[in-house]
mmCIF file of C-alpha atoms in Angstrom:
data_model
loop_
_atom_site.group_PDB
_atom_site.id
_atom_site.type_symbol
_atom_site.label_atom_id
_atom_site.label_comp_id
_atom_site.label_asym_id
_atom_site.label_seq_id
_atom_site.Cartn_x
_atom_site.Cartn_y
_atom_site.Cartn_z
ATOM 1 C CA MET A 26 0.000 0.000 0.000
ATOM 2 C CA LYS A 27 2.842 2.331 0.893
ATOM 3 C CA LYS A 28 4.555 1.637 -2.453
ATOM 4 C CA ILE A 29 1.347 2.487 -4.351
ATOM 5 C CA CYS A 30 1.087 5.866 -2.575
ATOM 6 C CA GLN A 31 4.748 6.615 -3.289
ATOM 7 C CA ALA A 32 4.255 5.725 -6.962
ATOM 8 C CA LYS A 33 1.252 8.083 -7.206
ATOM 9 C CA GLN A 34 3.229 10.892 -5.549
ATOM 10 C CA LEU A 35 6.140 10.325 -7.929
ATOM 11 C CA LYS A 36 3.765 10.399 -10.911
ATOM 12 C CA ARG A 37 2.200 13.675 -9.688
ATOM 13 C CA ALA A 38 5.645 15.198 -9.159
ATOM 14 C CA ARG A 39 6.672 14.284 -12.711
ATOM 15 C CA ILE A 40 3.497 15.786 -14.163
ATOM 16 C CA LEU A 41 3.962 19.009 -12.173
ATOM 17 C CA SER A 42 7.607 19.215 -13.256
ATOM 18 C CA LEU A 43 6.587 18.767 -16.886
ATOM 19 C CA LEU A 44 3.918 21.487 -16.609
ATOM 20 C CA PHE A 45 6.405 23.845 -14.963
ATOM 21 C CA PHE A 46 8.929 23.201 -17.750
ATOM 22 C CA ILE A 47 6.313 23.832 -20.452
ATOM 23 C CA CYS A 48 5.315 27.125 -18.816
ATOM 24 C CA LEU A 49 8.923 28.312 -18.659
ATOM 25 C CA VAL A 50 9.787 27.350 -22.212
ATOM 26 C CA PHE A 51 6.652 28.220 -24.179
ATOM 27 C CA ILE A 52 5.294 31.345 -22.477
ATOM 28 C CA PRO A 53 7.194 34.334 -23.890
ATOM 29 C CA SER A 54 8.485 36.997 -21.559
ATOM 30 C CA SER A 55 7.045 40.489 -21.761
ATOM 31 C CA ASN A 56 10.336 41.696 -23.270
ATOM 32 C CA ALA A 57 10.036 39.164 -26.093
ATOM 33 C CA ALA A 58 6.436 40.202 -26.752
ATOM 34 C CA GLU A 59 7.435 43.887 -26.824
ATOM 35 C CA THR A 60 10.287 43.107 -29.203
ATOM 36 C CA ALA A 61 7.898 41.289 -31.570
ATOM 37 C CA LYS A 62 5.535 44.271 -31.539
ATOM 38 C CA SER A 63 8.323 46.685 -32.413
ATOM 39 C CA LEU A 64 9.645 44.749 -35.425
ATOM 40 C CA PRO A 65 9.096 46.793 -38.605
ATOM 41 C CA GLY A 66 6.377 45.489 -40.853
ATOM 42 C CA MET A 67 4.965 43.082 -38.289
ATOM 43 C CA GLN A 68 2.063 45.066 -36.780
ATOM 44 C CA GLN A 69 0.534 48.481 -37.364
ATOM 45 C CA PRO A 70 -2.468 49.601 -35.277
ATOM 46 C CA TYR A 71 -4.925 52.115 -36.723
ATOM 47 C CA GLU A 72 -7.884 54.105 -35.439
ATOM 48 C CA TYR A 73 -10.511 56.416 -36.924
ATOM 49 C CA SER A 74 -13.094 58.339 -34.920
ATOM 50 C CA SER A 75 -15.819 60.756 -36.011
ATOM 51 C CA TYR A 76 -19.441 61.532 -35.305
ATOM 52 C CA ASP A 77 -20.335 58.754 -37.777
ATOM 53 C CA ALA A 78 -18.228 55.842 -36.656
ATOM 54 C CA VAL A 79 -15.327 54.545 -34.602
ATOM 55 C CA ILE A 80 -13.107 52.129 -36.529
ATOM 56 C CA SER A 81 -10.028 50.508 -35.069
ATOM 57 C CA GLY A 82 -7.884 47.448 -35.476
ATOM 58 C CA ILE A 83 -4.492 46.209 -36.546
ATOM 59 C CA ALA A 84 -2.660 45.449 -39.776
ATOM 60 C CA SER A 85 -0.295 42.539 -39.309
ATOM 61 C CA THR A 86 1.773 39.857 -40.928
ATOM 62 C CA THR A 87 3.872 37.051 -39.571
ATOM 63 C CA GLU A 88 7.482 36.430 -40.465
ATOM 64 C CA GLY A 89 7.752 34.187 -43.508
ATOM 65 C CA SER A 90 4.122 34.747 -44.528
ATOM 66 C CA ASN A 91 3.154 36.374 -47.815
ATOM 67 C CA ILE A 92 -0.253 37.455 -46.469
ATOM 68 C CA LEU A 93 -0.899 40.861 -44.920
ATOM 69 C CA THR A 94 -4.059 40.896 -42.791
ATOM 70 C CA VAL A 95 -6.120 43.866 -41.635
ATOM 71 C CA SER A 96 -8.690 43.156 -38.955
ATOM 72 C CA GLY A 97 -10.763 45.337 -36.686
ATOM 73 C CA SER A 98 -14.207 46.541 -35.775
ATOM 74 C CA CYS A 99 -16.524 49.313 -36.855
ATOM 75 C CA LYS A 100 -18.932 50.896 -34.359
ATOM 76 C CA ASN A 101 -21.879 52.988 -35.522
ATOM 77 C CA ASN A 102 -21.773 56.335 -33.653
ATOM 78 C CA TYR A 103 -24.562 57.830 -35.731
ATOM 79 C CA TRP A 104 -28.112 58.208 -34.420
ATOM 80 C CA GLU A 105 -29.499 56.111 -37.285
ATOM 81 C CA PRO A 106 -28.642 52.633 -38.584
ATOM 82 C CA PHE A 107 -26.081 52.136 -41.348
ATOM 83 C CA CYS A 108 -27.080 49.868 -44.223
ATOM 84 C CA ASN A 109 -25.101 47.814 -46.721
ATOM 85 C CA ILE A 110 -21.638 48.406 -45.289
ATOM 86 C CA ASP A 111 -18.884 47.226 -47.621
ATOM 87 C CA VAL A 112 -15.239 47.186 -46.556
ATOM 88 C CA TYR A 113 -12.444 47.205 -49.146
ATOM 89 C CA LEU A 114 -8.693 46.913 -48.660
ATOM 90 C CA LYS A 115 -5.960 47.755 -51.119
ATOM 91 C CA ALA A 116 -2.198 47.927 -50.815
ATOM 92 C CA VAL A 117 -0.711 50.926 -52.601
ATOM 93 C CA MET A 118 2.800 50.355 -53.898
ATOM 94 C CA LYS A 119 5.536 53.016 -53.944
ATOM 95 C CA ASP A 120 5.339 53.072 -57.758
ATOM 96 C CA GLY A 121 1.578 53.723 -57.662
ATOM 97 C CA ARG A 122 0.364 50.206 -58.475
ATOM 98 C CA LYS A 123 -2.420 48.801 -56.295
ATOM 99 C CA ILE A 124 -3.000 45.301 -54.965
ATOM 100 C CA LYS A 125 -6.703 44.894 -54.248
ATOM 101 C CA ALA A 126 -8.343 42.495 -51.843
ATOM 102 C CA LYS A 127 -11.776 41.023 -52.001
ATOM 103 C CA ARG A 128 -14.678 42.968 -50.603
ATOM 104 C CA PHE A 129 -15.883 42.194 -47.090
ATOM 105 C CA TYR A 130 -19.631 42.700 -46.631
ATOM 106 C CA LEU A 131 -20.170 43.898 -43.072
ATOM 107 C CA GLY A 132 -23.940 44.244 -43.474
ATOM 108 C CA ASP A 133 -26.053 46.628 -41.409
ATOM 109 C CA LEU A 134 -25.182 48.264 -38.079
ATOM 110 C CA LEU A 135 -27.742 49.711 -35.731
ATOM 111 C CA GLU A 136 -26.908 52.679 -33.509
ATOM 112 C CA ASP A 137 -24.226 51.707 -30.930
ATOM 113 C CA GLU A 138 -23.734 48.332 -32.622
ATOM 114 C CA SER A 139 -20.301 47.029 -33.641
ATOM 115 C CA GLY A 140 -19.235 44.744 -36.438
ATOM 116 C CA LYS A 141 -15.959 42.874 -36.909
ATOM 117 C CA PHE A 142 -14.128 42.466 -40.210
ATOM 118 C CA GLU A 143 -10.971 40.889 -41.605
ATOM 119 C CA LEU A 144 -9.381 41.302 -45.032
ATOM 120 C CA ALA A 145 -6.058 40.222 -46.510
ATOM 121 C CA VAL A 146 -3.789 41.121 -49.411
ATOM 122 C CA THR A 147 -0.659 39.486 -50.718
ATOM 123 C CA ARG A 148 2.389 41.040 -49.112
ATOM 124 C CA ALA A 149 4.906 42.286 -51.662
ATOM 125 C CA PRO A 150 8.083 44.344 -51.514
ATOM 126 C CA GLY A 151 7.485 48.045 -52.074
ATOM 127 C CA ILE A 152 4.171 48.555 -50.254
ATOM 128 C CA ASP A 153 3.867 52.224 -49.318
ATOM 129 C CA HIS A 154 0.586 52.140 -47.412
ATOM 130 C CA LEU A 155 -2.751 50.374 -47.075
ATOM 131 C CA GLU A 156 -6.120 51.956 -47.815
ATOM 132 C CA LEU A 157 -9.096 50.666 -45.868
ATOM 133 C CA VAL A 158 -12.358 51.967 -47.355
ATOM 134 C CA PHE A 159 -15.828 51.729 -45.792
ATOM 135 C CA ILE A 160 -18.798 52.460 -48.043
ATOM 136 C CA TYR A 161 -22.162 52.700 -46.298
ATOM 137 C CA GLU A 162 -25.632 54.183 -46.535
ATOM 138 C CA ILE A 163 -27.721 55.772 -43.819
ATOM 139 C CA CYS A 164 -30.813 53.592 -43.884
ATOM 140 C CA SER A 165 -33.483 56.311 -43.678
ATOM 141 C CA ILE A 166 -32.113 58.373 -46.578
ATOM 142 C CA ARG A 167 -30.454 55.779 -48.790
ATOM 143 C CA GLU A 168 -32.801 56.328 -51.751
ATOM 144 C CA ASP A 169 -32.295 60.106 -51.668
ATOM 145 C CA THR A 170 -28.501 60.287 -51.457
ATOM 146 C CA SER A 171 -25.429 58.466 -52.625
ATOM 147 C CA ALA A 172 -23.465 56.265 -50.283
ATOM 148 C CA ASP A 173 -21.013 57.795 -47.831
ATOM 149 C CA SER A 174 -17.472 56.558 -47.430
ATOM 150 C CA ILE A 175 -14.645 56.589 -44.919
ATOM 151 C CA THR A 176 -11.063 56.020 -46.062
ATOM 152 C CA ILE A 177 -8.342 55.137 -43.573
ATOM 153 C CA ILE A 178 -4.692 55.299 -44.635
ATOM 154 C CA ILE A 179 -2.531 52.797 -42.748
ATOM 155 C CA PRO A 180 1.219 53.411 -43.107
ATOM 156 C CA TRP A 181 2.976 50.153 -43.837
ATOM 157 C CA PRO A 182 6.735 49.883 -43.414
ATOM 158 C CA ALA A 183 8.190 47.430 -45.917
ATOM 159 C CA PRO A 184 9.895 44.533 -44.114
#
């Protein structure tokens, strides 16, 4: 009986040691996380705020990846719902060429409602900046007026 208890204690000790080792090895230190955030071309936060909307998020890519992702959320600040919100992303090259992404249909947003989006373009050398464009209609007047738009310029340092 005593040997069985000792075996169980030894097994528990081994499991705890293994967990401790995993935590030390695989959880990055805050310095490592800060270093990753400061690497050029890895992450670029952005924010837009007006009486219409609050839009914020991050443009990011991982080392070795050829995909540049822009994700975020759009909150309706206006006193009426937005309808048919389309989000477009394009990468503007230093020579003026543009790499376009597919459209992301965000849908409709009621007052004080938020919607999340994510778009991606192929990362290429020579990107100058990203343009994130929101095209939307105010639901009550959409037949009387053309759609409104918000354009956000996101500086993108070439890695």
